[in-house]
Short mmCIF file of C-alpha atoms in Angstrom, two decimals:
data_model
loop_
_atom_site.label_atom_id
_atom_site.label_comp_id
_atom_site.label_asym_id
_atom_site.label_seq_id
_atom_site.Cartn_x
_atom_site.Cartn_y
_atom_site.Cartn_z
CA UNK A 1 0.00 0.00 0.00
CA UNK A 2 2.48 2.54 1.08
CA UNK A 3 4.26 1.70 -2.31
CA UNK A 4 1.36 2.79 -4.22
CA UNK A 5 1.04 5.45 -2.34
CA UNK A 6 4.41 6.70 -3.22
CA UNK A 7 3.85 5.95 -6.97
CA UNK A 8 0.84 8.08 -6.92
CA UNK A 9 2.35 10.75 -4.74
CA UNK A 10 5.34 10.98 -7.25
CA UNK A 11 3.21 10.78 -10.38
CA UNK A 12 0.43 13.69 -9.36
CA UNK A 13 4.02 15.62 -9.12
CA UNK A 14 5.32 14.83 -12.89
CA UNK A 15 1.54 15.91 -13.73
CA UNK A 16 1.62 19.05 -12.01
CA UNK A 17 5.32 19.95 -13.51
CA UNK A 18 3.64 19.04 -17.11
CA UNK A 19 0.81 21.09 -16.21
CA UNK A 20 3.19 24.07 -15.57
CA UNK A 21 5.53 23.03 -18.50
CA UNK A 22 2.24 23.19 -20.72
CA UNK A 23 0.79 26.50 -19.42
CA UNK A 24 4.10 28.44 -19.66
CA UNK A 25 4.00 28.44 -23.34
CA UNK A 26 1.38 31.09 -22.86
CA UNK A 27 3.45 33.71 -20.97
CA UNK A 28 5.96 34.61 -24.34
CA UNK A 29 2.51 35.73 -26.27
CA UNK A 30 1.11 37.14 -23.53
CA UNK A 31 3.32 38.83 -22.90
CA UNK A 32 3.59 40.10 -26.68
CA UNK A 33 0.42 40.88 -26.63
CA UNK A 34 0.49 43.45 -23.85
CA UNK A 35 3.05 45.06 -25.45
CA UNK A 36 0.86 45.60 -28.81
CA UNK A 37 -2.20 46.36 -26.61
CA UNK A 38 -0.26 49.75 -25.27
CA UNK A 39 1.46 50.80 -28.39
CA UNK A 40 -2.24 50.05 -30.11
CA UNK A 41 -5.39 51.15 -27.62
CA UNK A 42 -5.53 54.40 -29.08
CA UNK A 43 -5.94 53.43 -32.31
CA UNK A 44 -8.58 51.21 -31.50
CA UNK A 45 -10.51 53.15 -29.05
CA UNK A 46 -10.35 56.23 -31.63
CA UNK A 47 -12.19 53.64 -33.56
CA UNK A 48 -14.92 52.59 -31.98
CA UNK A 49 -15.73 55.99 -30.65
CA UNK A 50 -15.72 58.21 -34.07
CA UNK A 51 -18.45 58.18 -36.47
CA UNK A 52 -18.44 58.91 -40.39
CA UNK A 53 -21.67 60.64 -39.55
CA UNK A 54 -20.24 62.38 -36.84
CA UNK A 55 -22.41 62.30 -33.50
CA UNK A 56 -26.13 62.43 -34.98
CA UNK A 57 -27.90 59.75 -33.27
CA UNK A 58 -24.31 58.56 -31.53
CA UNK A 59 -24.84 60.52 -28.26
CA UNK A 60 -27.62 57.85 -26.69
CA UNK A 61 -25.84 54.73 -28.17
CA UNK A 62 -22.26 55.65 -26.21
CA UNK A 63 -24.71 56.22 -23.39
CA UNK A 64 -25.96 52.85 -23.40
CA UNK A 65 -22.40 51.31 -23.70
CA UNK A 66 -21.21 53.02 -20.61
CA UNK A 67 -24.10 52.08 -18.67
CA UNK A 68 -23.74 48.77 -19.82
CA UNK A 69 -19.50 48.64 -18.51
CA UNK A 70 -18.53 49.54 -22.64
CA UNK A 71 -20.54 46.98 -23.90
CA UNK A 72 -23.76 47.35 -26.03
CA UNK A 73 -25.75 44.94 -28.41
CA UNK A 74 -27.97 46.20 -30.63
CA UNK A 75 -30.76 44.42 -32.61
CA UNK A 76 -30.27 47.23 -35.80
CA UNK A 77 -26.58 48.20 -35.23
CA UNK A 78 -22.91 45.88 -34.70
CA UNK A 79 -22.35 45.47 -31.16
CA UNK A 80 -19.70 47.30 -29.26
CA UNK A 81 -17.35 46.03 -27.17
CA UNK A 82 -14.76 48.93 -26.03
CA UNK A 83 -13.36 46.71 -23.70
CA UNK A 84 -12.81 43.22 -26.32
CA UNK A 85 -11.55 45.87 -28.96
CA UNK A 86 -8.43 46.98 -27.10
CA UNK A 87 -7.61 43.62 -26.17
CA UNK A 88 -7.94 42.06 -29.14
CA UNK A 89 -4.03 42.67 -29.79
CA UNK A 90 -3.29 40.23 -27.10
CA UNK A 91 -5.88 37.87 -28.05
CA UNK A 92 -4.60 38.08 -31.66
CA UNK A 93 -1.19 37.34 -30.02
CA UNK A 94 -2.50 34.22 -27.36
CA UNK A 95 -5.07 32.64 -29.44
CA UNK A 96 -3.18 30.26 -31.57
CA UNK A 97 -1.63 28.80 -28.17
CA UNK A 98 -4.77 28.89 -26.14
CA UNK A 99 -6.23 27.01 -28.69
CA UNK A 100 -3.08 24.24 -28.79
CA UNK A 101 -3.61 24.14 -24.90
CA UNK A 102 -7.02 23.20 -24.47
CA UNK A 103 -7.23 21.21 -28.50
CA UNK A 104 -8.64 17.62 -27.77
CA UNK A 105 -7.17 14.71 -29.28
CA UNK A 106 -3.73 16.02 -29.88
CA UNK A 107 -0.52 15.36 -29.12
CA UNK A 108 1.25 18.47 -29.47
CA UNK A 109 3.91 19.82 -26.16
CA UNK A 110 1.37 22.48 -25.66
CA UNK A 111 -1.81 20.52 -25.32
CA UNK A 112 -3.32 19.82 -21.38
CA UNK A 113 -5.21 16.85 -22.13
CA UNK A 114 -2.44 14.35 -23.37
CA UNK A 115 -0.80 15.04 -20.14
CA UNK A 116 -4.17 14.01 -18.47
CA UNK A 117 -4.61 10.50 -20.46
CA UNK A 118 -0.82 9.45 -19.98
CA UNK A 119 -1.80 9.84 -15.71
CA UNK A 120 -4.46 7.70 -16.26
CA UNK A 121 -2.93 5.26 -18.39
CA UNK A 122 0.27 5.10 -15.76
CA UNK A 123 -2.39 4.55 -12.59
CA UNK A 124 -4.34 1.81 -14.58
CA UNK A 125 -0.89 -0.27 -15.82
CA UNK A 126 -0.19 0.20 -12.03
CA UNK A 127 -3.40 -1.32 -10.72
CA UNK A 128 -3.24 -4.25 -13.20
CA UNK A 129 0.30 -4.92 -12.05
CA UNK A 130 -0.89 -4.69 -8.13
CA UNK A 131 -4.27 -6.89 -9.57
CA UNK A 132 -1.90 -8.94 -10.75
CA UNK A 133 0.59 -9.70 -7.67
CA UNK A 134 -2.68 -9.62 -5.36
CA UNK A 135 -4.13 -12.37 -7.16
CA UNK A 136 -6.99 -10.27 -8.72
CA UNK A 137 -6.77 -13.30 -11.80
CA UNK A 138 -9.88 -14.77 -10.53
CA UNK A 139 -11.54 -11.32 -9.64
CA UNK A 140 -11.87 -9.79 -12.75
CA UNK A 141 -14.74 -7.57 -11.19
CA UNK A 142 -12.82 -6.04 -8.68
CA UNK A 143 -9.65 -5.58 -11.50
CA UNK A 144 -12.26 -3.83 -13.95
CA UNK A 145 -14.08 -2.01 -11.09
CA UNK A 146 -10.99 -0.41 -10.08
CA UNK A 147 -9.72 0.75 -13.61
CA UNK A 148 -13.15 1.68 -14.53
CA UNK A 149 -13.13 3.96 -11.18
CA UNK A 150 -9.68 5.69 -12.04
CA UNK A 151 -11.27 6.42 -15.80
CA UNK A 152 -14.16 8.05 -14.05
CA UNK A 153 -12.54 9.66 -12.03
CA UNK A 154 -9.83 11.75 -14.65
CA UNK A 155 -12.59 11.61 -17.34
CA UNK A 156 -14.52 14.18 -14.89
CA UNK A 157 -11.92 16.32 -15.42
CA UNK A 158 -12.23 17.45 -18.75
CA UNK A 159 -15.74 18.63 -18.46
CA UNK A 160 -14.21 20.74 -15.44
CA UNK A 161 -11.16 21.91 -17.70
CA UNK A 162 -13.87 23.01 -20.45
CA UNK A 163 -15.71 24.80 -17.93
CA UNK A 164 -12.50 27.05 -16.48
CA UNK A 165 -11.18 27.33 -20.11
CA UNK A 166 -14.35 30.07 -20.71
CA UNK A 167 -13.60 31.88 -17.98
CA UNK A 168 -9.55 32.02 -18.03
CA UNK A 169 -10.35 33.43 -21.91
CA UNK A 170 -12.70 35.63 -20.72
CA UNK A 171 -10.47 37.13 -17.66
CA UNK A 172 -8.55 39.52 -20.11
CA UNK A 173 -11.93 41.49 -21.00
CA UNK A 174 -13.41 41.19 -17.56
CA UNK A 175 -9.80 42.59 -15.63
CA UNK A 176 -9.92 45.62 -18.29
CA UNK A 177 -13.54 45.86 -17.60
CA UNK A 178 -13.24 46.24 -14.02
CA UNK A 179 -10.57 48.81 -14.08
CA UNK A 180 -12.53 50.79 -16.34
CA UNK A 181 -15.80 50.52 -14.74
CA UNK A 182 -15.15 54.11 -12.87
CA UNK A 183 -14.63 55.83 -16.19
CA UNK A 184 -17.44 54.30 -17.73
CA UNK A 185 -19.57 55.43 -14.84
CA UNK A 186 -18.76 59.01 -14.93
CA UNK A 187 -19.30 59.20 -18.75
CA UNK A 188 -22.60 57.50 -18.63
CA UNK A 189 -23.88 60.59 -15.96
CA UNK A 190 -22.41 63.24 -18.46
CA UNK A 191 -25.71 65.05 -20.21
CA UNK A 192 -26.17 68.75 -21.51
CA UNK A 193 -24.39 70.65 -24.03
CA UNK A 194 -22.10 68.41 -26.00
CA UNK A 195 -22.79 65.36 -24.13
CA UNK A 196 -21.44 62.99 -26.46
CA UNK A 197 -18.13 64.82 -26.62
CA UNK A 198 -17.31 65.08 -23.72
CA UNK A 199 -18.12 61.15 -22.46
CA UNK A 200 -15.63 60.64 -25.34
CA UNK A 201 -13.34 62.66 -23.42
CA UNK A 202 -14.05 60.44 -20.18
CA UNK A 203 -13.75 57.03 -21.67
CA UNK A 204 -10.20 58.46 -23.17
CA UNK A 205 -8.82 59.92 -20.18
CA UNK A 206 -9.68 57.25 -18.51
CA UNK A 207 -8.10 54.57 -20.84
CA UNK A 208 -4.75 56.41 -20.61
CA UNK A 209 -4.98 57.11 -17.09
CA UNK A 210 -5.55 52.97 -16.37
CA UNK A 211 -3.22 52.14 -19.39
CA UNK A 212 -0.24 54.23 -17.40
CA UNK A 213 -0.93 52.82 -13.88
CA UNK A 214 -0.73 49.06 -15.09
CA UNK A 215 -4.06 48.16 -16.83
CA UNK A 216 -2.94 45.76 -18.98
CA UNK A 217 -0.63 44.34 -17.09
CA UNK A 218 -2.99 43.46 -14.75
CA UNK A 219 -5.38 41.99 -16.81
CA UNK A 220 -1.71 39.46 -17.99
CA UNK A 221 -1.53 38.34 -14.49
CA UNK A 222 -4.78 37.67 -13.68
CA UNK A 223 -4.92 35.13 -16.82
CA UNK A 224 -1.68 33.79 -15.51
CA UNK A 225 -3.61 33.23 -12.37
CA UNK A 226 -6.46 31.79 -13.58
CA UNK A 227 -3.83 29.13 -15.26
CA UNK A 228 -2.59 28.25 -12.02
CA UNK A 229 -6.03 28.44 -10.25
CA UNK A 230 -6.70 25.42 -12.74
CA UNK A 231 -3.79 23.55 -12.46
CA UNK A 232 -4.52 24.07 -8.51
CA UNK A 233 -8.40 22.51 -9.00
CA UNK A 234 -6.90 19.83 -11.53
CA UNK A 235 -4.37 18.59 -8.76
CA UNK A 236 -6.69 18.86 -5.63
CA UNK A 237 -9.62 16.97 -7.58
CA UNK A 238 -6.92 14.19 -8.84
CA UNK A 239 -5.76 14.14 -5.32
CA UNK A 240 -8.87 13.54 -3.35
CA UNK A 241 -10.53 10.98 -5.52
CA UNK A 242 -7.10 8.82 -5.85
CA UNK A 243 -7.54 8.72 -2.10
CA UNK A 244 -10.93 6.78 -2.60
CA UNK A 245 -9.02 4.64 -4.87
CA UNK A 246 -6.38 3.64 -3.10
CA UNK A 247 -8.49 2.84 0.03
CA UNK A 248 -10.56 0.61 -2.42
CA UNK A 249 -6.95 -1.21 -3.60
CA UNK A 250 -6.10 -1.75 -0.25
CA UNK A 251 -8.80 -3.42 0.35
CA UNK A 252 -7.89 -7.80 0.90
CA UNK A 253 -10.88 -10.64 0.35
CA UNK A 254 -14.05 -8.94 0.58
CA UNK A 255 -12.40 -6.05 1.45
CA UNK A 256 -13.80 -4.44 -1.81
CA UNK A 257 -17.05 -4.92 -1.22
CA UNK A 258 -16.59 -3.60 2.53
CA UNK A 259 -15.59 -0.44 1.25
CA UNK A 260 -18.92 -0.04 -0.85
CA UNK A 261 -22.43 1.21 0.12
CA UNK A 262 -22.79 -0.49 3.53
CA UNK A 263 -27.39 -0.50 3.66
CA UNK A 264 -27.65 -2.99 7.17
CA UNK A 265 -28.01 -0.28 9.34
CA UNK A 266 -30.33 1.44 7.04
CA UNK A 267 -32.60 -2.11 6.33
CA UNK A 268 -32.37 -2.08 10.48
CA UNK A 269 -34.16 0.78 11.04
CA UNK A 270 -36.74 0.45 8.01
CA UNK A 271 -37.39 -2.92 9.61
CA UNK A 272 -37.73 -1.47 12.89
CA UNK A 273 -40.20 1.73 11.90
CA UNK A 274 -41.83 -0.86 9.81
CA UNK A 275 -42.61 -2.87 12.73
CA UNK A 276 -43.95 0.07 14.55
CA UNK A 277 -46.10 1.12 11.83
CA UNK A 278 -47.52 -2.57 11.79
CA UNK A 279 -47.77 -2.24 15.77
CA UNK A 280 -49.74 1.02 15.14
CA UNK A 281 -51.82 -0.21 12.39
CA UNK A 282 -53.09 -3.11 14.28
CA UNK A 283 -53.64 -0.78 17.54
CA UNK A 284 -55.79 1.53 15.48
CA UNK A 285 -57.90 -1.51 14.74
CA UNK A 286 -58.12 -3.38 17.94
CA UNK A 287 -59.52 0.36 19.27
CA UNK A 288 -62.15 0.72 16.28
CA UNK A 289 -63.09 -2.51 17.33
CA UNK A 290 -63.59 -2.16 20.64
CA UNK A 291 -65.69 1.58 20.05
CA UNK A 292 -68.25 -0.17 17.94
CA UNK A 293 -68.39 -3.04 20.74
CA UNK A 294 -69.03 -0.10 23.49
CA UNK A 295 -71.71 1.49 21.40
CA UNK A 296 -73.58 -1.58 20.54
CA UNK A 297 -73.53 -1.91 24.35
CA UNK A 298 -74.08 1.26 25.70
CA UNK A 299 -78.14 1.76 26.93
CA UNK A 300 -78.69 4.96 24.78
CA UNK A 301 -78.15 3.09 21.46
CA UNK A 302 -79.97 -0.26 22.60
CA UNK A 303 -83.88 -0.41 21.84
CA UNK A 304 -86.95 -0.31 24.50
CA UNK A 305 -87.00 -2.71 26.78
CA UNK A 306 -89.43 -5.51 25.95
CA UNK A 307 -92.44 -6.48 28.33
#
């Protein structure tokens, strides 16, 4: 047991340096991509905020974008996403290796999963080998129950990749988005004269005021910390189900079947409020019985008496 233990132990650490290995091929582009965002935001924000009809009809649309944290969908016009637009230049930079990190059914040094199937492949050799040396020849249930439990158990963890891959994508828009929330506030209250100039105004000063103290950078490390947050959740998920497993493979004889569902102390008490609703049932009848007796003899229900 203790030697599994170790294996284990020593294999969750090759996964998490693999995970690491795997995730760090996102810091070069990331980095790259910060640097285009701050030579490029101008650009792009000058974009998105100048008309070719100039403001006519302009003034309540940038209204609805700041209330709305620089985002606004409309059913007749393209949406606008003030926030996506001046990080696109990192996403233009990251994409192509996001994509190679979280790509199914590849092999590539980049992609996560691989690294996930070899684990499970290692721990299921290993528990045929212990099957094996146990004497598990004979007990080809508890062999396949075992391997089928380790499959379960790492196949869970792609839907739970899938699910943090959205939101480690999505942490880019959502860190500039929260910096800028302040300046999209005080542009949305601007009205009067000129409005829509001078929310323009706002939104830019307040761009290049969160651009110099660090925006984008901040927005990097959060996405670098949303990479470790998974590898984190991978590791602890891997480690606390293994645990299961390993009590299961430790298990001698019946051992296995010890470690299952144990229902005896659950049939007990059903049994024993089963007898007590019998006990009641019969009680409620035995003292029907007897009222009917005790009217059919009591003087006010019997007839006159006879002469």
């Amino acid at each position: 047991m203790s030697g599994l233990r170790r294996f284990v132990e020593e294999k969750i650490q090759l996964l998490e340096k693999a995970i690491d290995q795997c995730f760090a091929h996102i810091a070069q582009p990331l980095q790259e991509g910060v640097r285009n965002a701050r030579t490029s935001y101008r650009r792009i924000l000058g974009a998105c905020l100048v008309r070719s009809r100039g403001n006519q009809g302009f003034h309540q649309t940038l209204k609805a974008v700041c209330l709305k944290n620089g985002i606004y969908a409309s059913r007749t016009l393209a949406r606008i996403d003030l926030n996506e637009a001046i990080t696109q230049p990192i996403y233009d930079r990251i994409d192509p290796v996001f994509g190679g990190i979280f790509r199914v059914g590849t092999s590539s040094g980049s992609a996560l999963m691989p690294h996930i199937d070899a684990f499970k492949h290692s721990l299921q050799e290993k528990m045929t080998e212990i099957g094996i040396r146990n004497g598990w020849k004979y007990d080809s249930y508890k062999k396949s129950f075992l391997i089928q439990e380790i499959s379960a158990i790492l196949g869970g963890l792609e839907g739970h990749i899938l699910r943090k891959k959205r939101r480690i994508y999505e942490s880019l828009t959502s860190s500039v988005q929260n910096d800028l929330k302040p300046c999209y506030e005080e542009a949305g209250q601007i009205t009067g004269k000129k409005a829509c100039e001078r929310m323009k105004d706002v939104i830019r000063r307040g761009v290049d005021r969160q651009v110099a103290e660090g925006m984008f950078e901040r927005a990097q490390e959060r996405m670098q910390h949303q990479f470790q947050q998974l590898k984190h959740g991978i590791t602890e998920k891997v480690k606390g189900s293994i645990a299961t497993m390993l009590t299961l493979a430790s298990s001698q004889g019946d051992g296995l079947y010890k470690e299952l569902a144990d229902v005896k102390s659950e049939y007990k008490e059903m049994e024993k409020l089963h007898r007590s609703l019998r006990e009641v049932a019969e009680n409620a009848v035995l003292r029907r019985g007897m009222q009917e007796f005790l009217l059919r003899m009591s003087p006010s229900k019997a007839g006159p008496p006879k002469t």
